Short mmCIF file of C-alpha atoms in Angstrom, two decimals:
data_model
loop_
_atom_site.label_atom_id
_atom_site.label_comp_id
_atom_site.label_asym_id
_atom_site.label_seq_id
_atom_site.Cartn_x
_atom_site.Cartn_y
_atom_site.Cartn_z
CA MET S 388 4.26 45.24 64.11
CA THR S 389 2.59 45.29 67.53
CA ALA S 390 3.18 49.01 67.87
CA SER S 391 1.54 49.70 64.51
CA VAL S 392 -1.49 47.58 65.45
CA GLY S 393 -1.72 49.43 68.77
CA ALA S 394 -1.51 52.76 66.97
CA LEU S 395 -4.22 51.67 64.54
CA VAL S 396 -6.48 50.55 67.40
CA ASN S 397 -5.93 53.81 69.28
CA SER S 398 -6.57 55.82 66.12
CA TRP S 399 -9.81 53.96 65.44
CA ALA S 400 -10.90 54.27 69.10
CA ALA S 401 -10.37 58.03 68.99
CA TYR S 402 -12.21 58.38 65.69
CA TYR S 403 -15.06 56.13 66.87
CA SER S 404 -15.53 58.04 70.11
CA ASP S 405 -15.26 61.48 68.48
CA HIS S 406 -17.72 60.83 65.63
CA GLN S 407 -21.17 59.89 66.90
CA MET S 408 -22.57 59.32 63.39
CA VAL S 409 -19.89 56.70 62.69
CA SER S 410 -20.68 54.99 65.97
CA LEU S 411 -24.40 55.10 65.21
CA ALA S 412 -23.94 53.79 61.66
CA ILE S 413 -21.85 50.84 62.83
CA ARG S 414 -24.34 49.97 65.56
CA TYR S 415 -27.17 50.22 63.03
CA LEU S 416 -25.36 47.91 60.61
CA HIS S 417 -24.76 45.45 63.44
CA ILE S 418 -28.42 45.34 64.51
CA ALA S 419 -29.74 45.35 60.92
CA ALA S 420 -27.49 42.45 59.93
CA LEU S 421 -28.57 40.52 63.03
CA MET S 422 -32.23 41.06 62.17
CA ILE S 423 -31.92 40.28 58.46
CA GLY S 424 -29.55 37.34 58.76
CA GLY S 425 -31.20 35.91 61.85
CA GLY S 426 -34.70 36.35 60.44
CA THR S 427 -33.75 34.66 57.20
CA ALA S 428 -32.10 31.79 59.02
CA LEU S 429 -35.13 31.29 61.26
CA ALA S 430 -37.51 31.36 58.31
CA ILE S 431 -35.48 28.80 56.39
CA ASP S 432 -35.17 26.59 59.47
CA ARG S 433 -38.93 26.62 59.71
CA VAL S 434 -39.24 25.60 56.05
CA VAL S 435 -36.73 22.77 56.48
CA LEU S 436 -38.37 21.49 59.66
CA GLY S 437 -41.81 21.64 58.04
CA THR S 438 -40.48 19.67 55.10
CA ALA S 439 -39.06 17.02 57.42
CA ARG S 440 -42.55 16.36 58.80
CA ARG S 441 -44.30 16.10 55.43
CA ALA S 442 -41.49 14.88 53.23
CA THR S 443 -42.08 14.44 49.52
CA ASP S 444 -39.48 14.70 46.81
CA ASP S 445 -40.90 18.00 45.55
CA ARG S 446 -40.95 19.52 49.03
CA ARG S 447 -37.41 18.34 49.76
CA HIS S 448 -36.16 19.79 46.50
CA ALA S 449 -37.90 23.13 47.16
CA ALA S 450 -36.56 23.24 50.72
CA MET S 451 -33.01 22.55 49.58
CA GLN S 452 -33.24 25.26 46.93
CA ALA S 453 -34.53 27.72 49.54
CA LEU S 454 -31.75 26.66 51.91
CA ALA S 455 -29.10 27.17 49.25
CA GLY S 456 -30.57 30.55 48.33
CA SER S 457 -30.66 31.69 51.94
CA HIS S 458 -26.88 31.48 52.15
CA ALA S 459 -26.69 34.51 49.85
CA VAL S 460 -28.32 36.53 52.65
CA VAL S 461 -27.16 34.81 55.83
CA VAL S 462 -23.43 34.55 55.12
CA PRO S 463 -22.93 38.24 54.20
CA ALA S 464 -25.06 39.23 57.20
CA LEU S 465 -22.83 37.12 59.43
CA ALA S 466 -19.77 38.84 57.96
CA VAL S 467 -21.29 42.28 58.64
CA VAL S 468 -22.15 41.27 62.22
CA THR S 469 -18.60 40.05 62.77
CA LEU S 470 -16.93 43.09 61.22
CA SER S 471 -19.18 45.61 62.97
CA GLY S 472 -18.73 43.76 66.27
CA VAL S 473 -14.96 43.93 65.93
CA LEU S 474 -15.12 47.62 65.02
CA MET S 475 -17.32 48.35 68.05
CA LYS S 476 -15.05 46.35 70.34
CA ILE S 477 -11.82 48.00 69.24
CA GLY S 478 -13.62 51.36 69.16
CA ARG S 479 -13.96 51.11 72.91
CA ALA S 480 -10.43 49.80 73.53
CA HIS S 481 -7.43 51.86 74.45
CA VAL S 482 -4.07 50.17 74.09
#
């Protein structure tokens, strides 16, 4: 099992280092997901904090709907950041 994982890591590292477009695409996905997910999270945090200062039932309801809707963007972005980060890390590793 360990040997097959090592072989897979070495294979990916060789492919990653030999194909600049793959490396560039993964780095782009990583940065884009950080910007989109992080920007959405910051915007929603601002909405929630603004609602906390001037709390009415309508504002709370709208803020909670926005917060729930933001998860559709933030969670997949976090998954892309994690996956692309792992791919970049093992792309530079040699077992």
